[in-house]
Amino acid sequence: QVKLLQSGAALVKPGASVKMSCKASGYTFTDYWVSWVKQSHGKSLEWIGEIYPNSGATNFNEKFKGKATLTVDKSTSTAYMELSRLTSEDSAIYYCTRSDTLDYWGQGVMVTVSS
Amino acid sequence: DIQMTQSPPSLSASLGETVSIECRASEDIYSNLAWYQQKSGKSPQLLIYYASSLQDGVPSRFSGSGSGTQYSLKISGMQPEDEGVYYCLQGSKYPLTFGSGTKLEIK
């Protein structure tokens, strides 16, 4: 069965960066785009962007350009998202999900930005 | 960006009641509309895609309809496990955008 297993929660200082992972299993990793979605506390969902593992091609929400970097490691079927120059506004849960219908989701990574 | 206006923000329903949630897009999204259910502390789960296609494993009491800019999710016969927050998502144009959510509770 399709699974997306994300890395654990992170507590990071303002101004720092954080890199999280999303390990896919149960399907051919290179056949599907992987999207990343942000959910701030008690709020709705925001699409950050997506990456196509086969080519590394990306599409981004303009709001997150310069904030998020998406990469993949095809050898381990793992997608990564790095968030840079963190502020309190980046404190949220971040999900990876398989595109294009966002049909399978990881369990989410809680990122807390605090000094 | 395409704005997704979802209504109502919250809803309370009795067991067995039929419930409808609406999403209106700011422009035609050509049925590129999905519905998700999110239970407390869990990841969203896909219910409906392409406006009316039922995701595998989702109970048949869930159905979707609509076209153009207007879409709806119907739950025919509310069950206790249907409590949660429901979101619509448009996939017609980048960036993908979600509705603001509808919190559904048992009355």
XYZ file of N, CA and C in Angstrom:
666
model
N 0.841 -1.183 0.000
C 0.000 0.000 0.000
C 0.888 1.250 0.000
N 0.318 2.322 -0.539
C 1.055 3.578 -0.634
C 1.236 4.172 0.754
N 2.479 4.545 1.049
C 2.774 5.214 2.315
C 3.757 6.336 2.068
N 3.558 7.419 2.817
C 4.495 8.532 2.837
C 4.872 8.747 4.294
N 6.131 8.467 4.623
C 6.588 8.555 5.998
C 7.482 9.781 6.165
N 7.031 10.711 6.988
C 7.759 11.957 7.167
C 8.650 11.916 8.400
N 9.633 12.801 8.403
C 10.564 12.900 9.519
C 9.870 13.518 10.743
N 10.587 13.551 11.844
C 9.981 13.975 13.099
C 9.901 15.482 13.270
N 9.233 15.855 14.366
C 9.033 17.262 14.669
C 10.364 17.988 14.857
N 10.332 19.288 14.576
C 11.557 20.075 14.680
C 11.293 21.353 15.459
N 12.241 21.685 16.337
C 12.231 22.954 17.064
C 13.456 23.712 16.589
N 13.250 24.862 15.956
C 14.365 25.583 15.348
C 14.327 27.051 15.751
N 15.482 27.666 15.717
C 15.582 29.066 16.118
C 15.269 29.985 14.951
N 14.746 31.160 15.248
C 14.494 32.133 14.180
C 15.757 32.411 13.388
N 15.588 32.493 12.074
C 16.713 32.766 11.195
C 17.409 31.514 10.683
N 17.146 30.389 11.334
C 17.775 29.132 10.922
C 16.979 28.487 9.790
N 17.470 27.321 9.355
C 16.799 26.534 8.319
C 16.417 25.173 8.889
N 15.477 24.525 8.226
C 15.111 23.164 8.604
C 14.873 22.358 7.340
N 15.308 21.098 7.377
C 15.089 20.218 6.226
C 14.326 18.997 6.710
N 13.234 18.709 6.021
C 12.413 17.567 6.408
C 12.333 16.576 5.255
N 12.032 15.330 5.602
C 12.009 14.280 4.582
C 10.656 13.605 4.487
N 10.454 12.928 3.365
C 9.202 12.245 3.072
C 9.556 11.000 2.270
N 9.542 9.850 2.922
C 9.959 8.610 2.255
C 8.734 7.882 1.722
N 8.744 7.652 0.430
C 7.608 7.024 -0.242
C 7.818 5.522 -0.386
N 6.714 4.783 -0.303
C 6.765 3.349 -0.539
C 5.411 2.894 -1.073
N 5.418 1.731 -1.710
C 4.166 1.159 -2.203
C 3.765 1.594 -3.593
N 4.611 2.406 -4.254
C 4.330 2.813 -5.629
C 5.659 3.230 -6.270
N 5.634 3.441 -7.567
C 6.839 3.872 -8.280
C 7.049 5.358 -8.049
N 8.027 5.673 -7.242
C 8.274 7.050 -6.770
C 8.412 8.040 -7.924
N 9.071 7.602 -8.991
C 9.370 8.529 -10.086
C 8.177 8.798 -11.006
N 7.056 8.127 -10.767
C 5.895 8.297 -11.643
C 4.942 9.413 -11.194
N 5.091 9.903 -9.986
C 4.132 10.859 -9.437
C 4.852 12.086 -8.879
N 4.255 13.255 -9.117
C 4.714 14.464 -8.451
C 4.485 14.316 -6.934
N 5.312 14.997 -6.163
C 5.118 15.086 -4.709
C 4.892 16.551 -4.371
N 3.768 16.817 -3.719
C 3.437 18.175 -3.281
C 3.718 18.333 -1.797
N 3.912 19.579 -1.396
C 4.066 19.922 0.016
C 2.999 20.946 0.371
N 2.410 20.754 1.565
C 1.279 21.580 1.999
C 1.536 22.055 3.430
N 1.228 23.323 3.689
C 1.410 23.913 5.014
C 0.057 24.080 5.693
N 0.028 23.755 6.977
C -1.168 24.007 7.774
C -0.768 24.706 9.069
N -1.029 26.003 9.103
C -0.766 26.757 10.331
C -1.803 26.370 11.373
N -1.462 26.590 12.651
C -2.299 26.100 13.747
C -3.751 26.522 13.606
N -4.627 25.520 13.546
C -6.058 25.798 13.503
C -6.542 26.452 12.234
N -5.709 26.456 11.206
C -6.080 27.161 9.972
C -6.184 26.203 8.791
N -6.459 26.792 7.660
C -6.646 25.999 6.447
C -5.294 25.562 5.886
N -5.343 25.053 4.686
C -4.195 24.437 4.035
C -3.663 25.350 2.929
N -2.356 25.375 2.803
C -1.708 26.152 1.738
C -0.783 25.240 0.942
N -0.926 25.278 -0.361
C -0.046 24.504 -1.226
C 1.264 25.261 -1.408
N 2.364 24.590 -1.106
C 3.674 25.223 -1.202
C 4.272 25.042 -2.589
N 4.237 23.816 -3.074
C 4.835 23.526 -4.363
C 4.922 22.038 -4.571
N 5.494 21.651 -5.692
C 5.587 20.238 -6.022
C 6.870 19.958 -6.795
N 7.284 18.699 -6.761
C 8.475 18.272 -7.482
C 8.188 16.946 -8.169
N 8.736 16.811 -9.383
C 8.589 15.562 -10.135
C 9.877 14.783 -9.971
N 9.856 13.678 -9.236
C 11.094 12.964 -8.914
C 11.884 12.500 -10.133
N 11.218 12.214 -11.210
C 11.907 11.672 -12.380
C 12.883 12.675 -12.982
N 12.475 13.957 -12.962
C 13.294 14.976 -13.613
C 13.800 16.044 -12.654
N 13.184 16.136 -11.494
C 13.517 17.221 -10.572
C 12.784 18.516 -10.885
N 11.912 18.498 -11.864
C 11.142 19.701 -12.199
C 10.269 20.115 -11.022
N 10.110 21.415 -10.856
C 9.330 21.933 -9.731
C 8.323 22.980 -10.186
N 7.268 23.124 -9.416
C 6.309 24.213 -9.534
C 6.089 24.742 -8.130
N 6.043 26.075 -8.012
C 5.930 26.678 -6.688
C 4.779 27.666 -6.633
N 4.190 27.770 -5.448
C 3.357 28.888 -5.092
C 4.316 30.082 -4.935
N 4.018 31.176 -5.613
C 4.898 32.362 -5.559
C 5.195 32.762 -4.117
N 4.237 32.568 -3.238
C 4.380 32.965 -1.836
C 5.551 32.257 -1.157
N 5.893 31.065 -1.641
C 6.914 30.258 -0.987
C 8.229 30.190 -1.774
N 8.293 30.901 -2.879
C 9.568 30.964 -3.612
C 10.572 31.700 -2.754
N 11.764 31.142 -2.638
C 12.772 31.733 -1.783
C 12.690 31.247 -0.354
N 11.560 30.672 0.020
C 11.382 30.127 1.363
C 11.610 28.602 1.361
N 11.055 27.932 0.379
C 11.108 26.478 0.315
C 11.970 26.007 -0.844
N 12.765 24.963 -0.583
C 13.547 24.306 -1.616
C 13.160 22.838 -1.620
N 12.809 22.334 -2.798
C 12.381 20.942 -2.923
C 13.432 20.132 -3.663
N 13.737 18.963 -3.130
C 14.689 18.056 -3.761
C 14.193 16.625 -3.571
N 14.828 15.708 -4.295
C 14.505 14.289 -4.138
C 15.783 13.474 -4.188
N 15.698 12.273 -3.632
C 16.752 11.277 -3.772
C 16.060 10.040 -4.343
N 16.234 9.821 -5.639
C 15.532 8.714 -6.281
C 15.992 7.364 -5.739
N 17.238 7.296 -5.313
C 17.781 6.014 -4.847
C 17.094 5.512 -3.577
N 16.545 6.448 -2.800
C 15.866 6.064 -1.560
C 14.384 6.422 -1.593
N 13.884 6.862 -2.737
C 12.464 7.248 -2.880
C 12.046 8.258 -1.820
N 12.892 9.236 -1.627
C 12.650 10.229 -0.576
C 12.633 11.637 -1.165
N 11.612 12.381 -0.777
C 11.520 13.789 -1.135
C 11.895 14.629 0.090
N 12.479 15.782 -0.195
C 12.907 16.671 0.885
C 12.365 18.073 0.646
N 12.096 18.759 1.760
C 11.789 20.186 1.678
C 12.625 20.904 2.730
N 13.332 21.924 2.291
C 14.095 22.761 3.196
C 13.441 24.132 3.253
N 13.228 24.617 4.457
C 12.684 25.953 4.685
C 13.786 26.815 5.281
N 13.949 27.991 4.721
C 15.069 28.843 5.146
C 14.582 30.119 5.820
N 15.519 30.779 6.513
C 15.266 32.070 7.179
C 13.949 32.024 7.948
N 13.873 31.075 8.851
C 12.622 30.808 9.550
C 12.209 31.928 10.475
N 10.901 32.195 10.495
C 10.293 33.135 11.438
C 9.119 32.427 12.114
N 8.496 33.118 13.045
C 7.356 32.519 13.745
C 6.224 32.178 12.774
N 6.142 32.896 11.663
C 5.111 32.625 10.666
C 5.286 31.258 9.992
N 6.470 30.683 10.137
C 6.730 29.374 9.542
C 6.385 28.232 10.483
N 6.026 28.538 11.718
C 5.583 27.502 12.653
C 4.273 26.926 12.137
N 4.271 25.611 11.887
C 3.106 24.993 11.257
C 3.355 23.499 11.149
N 2.355 22.799 10.655
C 2.529 21.401 10.269
C 2.701 21.375 8.761
N 3.682 20.612 8.310
C 3.967 20.499 6.889
C 3.735 19.047 6.451
N 2.938 18.922 5.400
C 2.615 17.603 4.869
C 3.245 17.418 3.495
N 3.678 16.204 3.216
C 3.966 15.829 1.834
C 2.777 14.995 1.355
N 2.531 15.064 0.079
C 1.376 14.367 -0.470
C 1.635 14.028 -1.931
N 1.068 12.943 -2.369
C 1.287 12.519 -3.748
C 0.313 13.251 -4.659
N 0.853 13.893 -5.653
C 0.028 14.586 -6.648
C -0.452 13.572 -7.700
N -1.423 13.867 -8.546
C -1.960 15.166 -8.779
C -3.274 15.433 -8.054
N -3.843 14.391 -7.520
C -5.077 14.610 -6.770
C -4.817 14.686 -5.275
N -3.531 14.747 -4.883
C -3.163 14.738 -3.465
C -3.879 13.589 -2.772
N -3.681 12.385 -3.299
C -4.460 11.239 -2.846
C -3.897 10.561 -1.610
N -2.608 10.636 -1.407
C -2.015 10.064 -0.205
C -1.162 11.118 0.486
N -1.260 11.167 1.817
C -0.586 12.185 2.614
C 0.322 11.548 3.651
N 1.438 12.215 3.919
C 2.253 11.830 5.048
C 1.576 12.240 6.353
N 2.186 11.865 7.452
C 1.591 12.132 8.772
C 1.822 13.564 9.246
N 2.660 14.278 8.520
C 2.905 15.678 8.870
C 4.123 15.855 9.764
N 4.778 16.995 9.612
C 5.914 17.380 10.451
C 5.571 18.698 11.125
N 5.587 18.707 12.436
C 5.344 19.958 13.163
C 6.657 20.710 13.305
N 6.687 21.907 12.779
C 7.863 22.768 12.902
C 7.508 23.918 13.842
N 8.312 24.080 14.863
C 8.122 25.184 15.815
C 9.349 26.081 15.740
N 9.117 27.345 15.462
C 10.208 28.321 15.384
C 10.171 29.152 16.660
N 11.205 28.982 17.471
C 11.234 29.679 18.753
C 12.667 29.789 19.242
N 12.960 30.908 19.903
C 14.299 31.082 20.457
C 14.395 30.438 21.846
N -4.427 34.344 -8.258
C -4.732 33.022 -7.736
C -6.241 32.804 -7.725
N -6.661 31.565 -7.911
C -8.087 31.244 -7.838
C -8.499 31.181 -6.367
N -9.542 31.930 -6.023
C -10.046 31.931 -4.657
C -11.151 30.885 -4.543
N -11.105 30.093 -3.483
C -12.121 29.093 -3.225
C -12.915 29.524 -1.998
N -14.183 29.842 -2.202
C -15.042 30.286 -1.109
C -15.904 29.106 -0.672
N -15.676 28.675 0.556
C -16.342 27.479 1.061
C -17.378 27.869 2.093
N -18.543 27.186 2.053
C -19.601 27.471 3.023
C -20.382 26.199 3.335
N -20.972 26.137 4.565
C -20.792 27.102 5.642
C -19.471 26.855 6.377
N -19.034 27.762 7.228
C -17.814 27.548 8.009
C -17.967 26.417 9.019
N -19.174 26.236 9.515
C -19.427 25.145 10.448
C -20.850 24.650 10.289
N -21.040 23.428 10.736
C -22.305 22.747 10.503
C -22.498 21.714 11.596
N -23.717 21.600 12.070
C -24.035 20.598 13.067
C -25.174 19.749 12.506
N -25.013 18.434 12.513
C -26.004 17.560 11.902
C -26.331 16.389 12.815
N -27.548 15.931 12.728
C -27.983 14.762 13.486
C -27.586 13.497 12.747
N -27.476 12.400 13.475
C -27.183 11.113 12.843
C -28.255 10.808 11.801
N -27.798 10.385 10.616
C -28.720 10.041 9.552
C -29.139 11.203 8.675
N -28.804 12.410 9.099
C -29.189 13.597 8.325
C -28.321 13.726 7.080
N -28.863 14.299 6.035
C -28.094 14.593 4.821
C -27.517 15.996 4.924
N -26.232 16.100 4.596
C -25.475 17.339 4.773
C -24.863 17.760 3.439
N -24.837 19.055 3.186
C -24.183 19.574 1.971
C -23.213 20.684 2.317
N -22.082 20.653 1.654
C -21.057 21.697 1.791
C -20.775 22.222 0.390
N -20.619 23.545 0.297
C -20.443 24.178 -1.010
C -19.063 24.812 -1.152
N -18.586 24.831 -2.383
C -17.372 25.579 -2.722
C -17.617 26.335 -4.013
N -17.274 27.601 -3.999
C -17.398 28.424 -5.189
C -16.010 28.932 -5.565
N -15.650 28.703 -6.823
C -14.351 29.162 -7.327
C -14.493 30.546 -7.949
N -13.415 31.317 -7.906
C -13.454 32.677 -8.463
C -13.414 32.690 -9.983
N -13.134 31.535 -10.595
C -13.223 31.376 -12.046
C -13.475 29.907 -12.348
N -13.773 29.632 -13.599
C -14.074 28.256 -14.009
C -12.878 27.341 -13.735
N -13.117 26.249 -13.022
C -12.034 25.319 -12.733
C -12.248 23.966 -13.421
N -13.199 23.904 -14.308
C -13.377 22.766 -15.215
C -13.391 21.425 -14.478
N -14.068 21.378 -13.361
C -14.254 20.165 -12.550
C -12.974 19.656 -11.900
N -11.917 20.467 -11.910
C -10.682 20.079 -11.226
C -10.818 20.430 -9.745
N -11.675 19.676 -9.069
C -12.050 19.983 -7.702
C -12.030 18.693 -6.889
N -11.389 18.758 -5.750
C -11.330 17.603 -4.865
C -11.844 17.992 -3.482
N -12.309 16.986 -2.758
C -12.781 17.189 -1.385
C -11.973 16.307 -0.442
N -11.633 16.874 0.719
C -10.856 16.174 1.721
C -11.555 16.257 3.067
N -11.339 15.214 3.863
C -11.808 15.184 5.244
C -10.584 15.159 6.140
N -10.575 16.005 7.153
C -9.487 15.979 8.122
C -10.065 15.797 9.520
N -9.708 14.696 10.139
C -10.115 14.470 11.520
C -9.067 15.068 12.447
N -9.482 15.343 13.666
C -8.621 16.035 14.615
C -7.290 15.319 14.799
N -6.200 16.046 14.582
C -4.861 15.501 14.773
C -4.382 14.577 13.672
N -5.131 14.493 12.588
C -4.773 13.580 11.493
C -4.516 14.347 10.203
N -3.951 13.649 9.240
C -3.737 14.230 7.922
C -5.052 14.248 7.149
N -5.186 15.166 6.210
C -6.374 15.153 5.335
C -6.439 13.855 4.540
N -7.688 13.440 4.242
C -7.898 12.231 3.435
C -8.775 12.593 2.247
N -8.371 12.123 1.071
C -9.117 12.405 -0.154
C -10.430 11.633 -0.167
N -11.503 12.357 -0.428
C -12.823 11.737 -0.541
C -13.281 11.661 -1.998
N -13.197 12.789 -2.686
C -13.744 12.960 -4.030
C -12.707 13.676 -4.865
N -12.532 13.264 -6.124
C -11.652 13.971 -7.041
C -12.381 14.190 -8.355
N -11.879 15.140 -9.136
C -12.531 15.553 -10.383
C -14.035 15.772 -10.163
N -14.332 16.417 -9.079
C -15.669 16.895 -8.718
C -16.634 15.805 -8.265
N -16.567 14.612 -8.886
C -17.609 13.622 -8.584
C -17.111 12.185 -8.499
N -15.803 11.962 -8.650
C -15.269 10.600 -8.597
C -14.935 10.230 -7.160
N -15.478 9.102 -6.721
C -15.286 8.659 -5.344
C -13.938 7.941 -5.214
N -13.120 8.392 -4.274
C -11.834 7.745 -4.035
C -12.065 6.330 -3.506
N -11.206 5.395 -3.895
C -11.309 4.018 -3.433
C -11.376 3.968 -1.912
N -12.311 3.149 -1.410
C -12.405 2.943 0.027
C -13.275 3.948 0.754
N -13.723 4.991 0.056
C -14.570 6.010 0.684
C -16.034 5.546 0.611
N -16.750 5.631 1.718
C -18.148 5.160 1.726
C -19.002 5.859 0.675
N -19.951 5.140 0.144
C -20.776 5.669 -0.947
C -21.752 6.745 -0.486
N -21.855 6.977 0.813
C -22.729 8.079 1.279
C -22.122 9.446 0.936
N -20.840 9.460 0.569
C -20.206 10.695 0.126
C -20.372 10.823 -1.389
N -20.774 11.988 -1.821
C -20.873 12.231 -3.255
C -20.535 13.684 -3.553
N -20.045 13.916 -4.760
C -19.691 15.262 -5.177
C -20.367 15.604 -6.484
N -20.632 16.881 -6.660
C -21.246 17.329 -7.906
C -20.809 18.756 -8.180
N -21.160 19.212 -9.375
C -20.875 20.596 -9.734
C -20.119 20.714 -11.034
N -20.001 21.945 -11.471
C -19.256 22.257 -12.691
C -18.981 23.748 -12.700
N -18.119 24.154 -13.611
C -17.821 25.586 -13.718
C -17.192 26.136 -12.463
N -17.944 26.976 -11.752
C -17.427 27.598 -10.538
C -18.106 27.101 -9.271
N -19.146 26.291 -9.391
C -19.922 25.877 -8.223
C -19.858 24.370 -8.001
N -19.481 23.966 -6.783
C -19.322 22.549 -6.465
C -19.887 22.264 -5.079
N -20.286 20.997 -4.888
C -20.811 20.643 -3.577
C -20.445 19.213 -3.220
N -20.337 19.005 -1.919
C -20.108 17.684 -1.339
C -21.351 17.339 -0.538
N -21.879 16.144 -0.737
C -23.047 15.711 0.009
C -22.717 14.454 0.796
N -23.171 14.437 2.036
C -23.071 13.247 2.865
C -24.509 12.793 3.126
N -24.850 11.639 2.571
C -26.226 11.136 2.677
C -26.342 10.190 3.863
N -26.708 10.763 4.984
C -26.842 9.958 6.191
C -25.624 10.102 7.082
N -25.593 11.191 7.836
C -24.458 11.506 8.711
C -24.181 10.371 9.683
N -22.891 10.016 9.800
C -22.431 8.993 10.748
C -21.469 9.641 11.740
N -21.309 9.048 12.923
C -20.416 9.644 13.931
C -18.993 9.845 13.414
N -18.521 8.926 12.587
C -17.148 9.004 12.079
C -16.982 10.086 11.011
N -18.062 10.754 10.645
C -17.966 11.815 9.630
C -17.620 13.169 10.242
N -17.564 13.236 11.558
C -17.141 14.482 12.202
C -15.725 14.829 11.763
N -15.504 16.108 11.512
C -14.187 16.556 11.114
C -14.297 17.864 10.350
N -13.186 18.252 9.737
C -13.172 19.461 8.920
C -13.024 19.039 7.462
N -13.827 19.626 6.614
C -13.840 19.296 5.192
C -13.286 20.465 4.389
N -12.422 20.147 3.441
C -11.798 21.164 2.587
C -12.015 20.823 1.120
N -12.218 21.847 0.319
C -12.173 21.660 -1.132
C -10.815 22.156 -1.631
N -10.427 21.656 -2.783
C -9.146 22.021 -3.395
C -9.344 22.151 -4.895
N -8.870 23.255 -5.468
C -8.908 23.367 -6.929
C -7.538 23.021 -7.488
N -7.537 22.209 -8.530
C -6.297 21.807 -9.171
C -6.245 22.239 -10.623
N -7.046 23.252 -10.959
C -7.109 23.694 -12.354
C -5.935 24.568 -12.744
N -5.501 25.395 -11.788
C -4.472 26.364 -12.131
C -3.530 26.501 -10.948
N -2.222 26.703 -11.251
C -1.262 26.974 -10.186
C -1.438 28.414 -9.684
N -1.246 28.631 -8.375
C -1.034 27.626 -7.339
C -2.330 26.923 -6.984
N -2.230 25.648 -6.615
C -3.402 24.962 -6.099
C -3.882 25.729 -4.878
N -5.201 25.825 -4.719
C -5.746 26.569 -3.583
C -6.886 25.793 -2.931
N -6.915 25.911 -1.599
C -7.910 25.225 -0.790
C -8.992 26.199 -0.335
N -10.163 25.645 -0.041
C -11.175 26.407 0.657
C -10.772 26.561 2.117
N -11.534 27.378 2.837
C -11.193 27.695 4.217
C -11.654 26.627 5.207
N -12.410 25.656 4.726
C -12.807 24.547 5.582
C -14.207 24.678 6.146
N -14.827 23.541 6.369
C -16.140 23.461 7.033
C -16.033 22.457 8.164
N -16.288 22.924 9.370
C -16.227 22.035 10.531
C -17.591 21.380 10.720
N -17.609 20.062 10.634
C -18.853 19.300 10.733
C -18.884 18.537 12.055
N -19.954 18.766 12.802
C -20.110 18.110 14.101
C -21.441 17.392 14.181
N -21.493 16.455 15.093
C -22.745 15.756 15.371
C -23.576 16.614 16.315
N -24.864 16.732 16.011
C -25.765 17.512 16.862
C -26.197 16.658 18.051
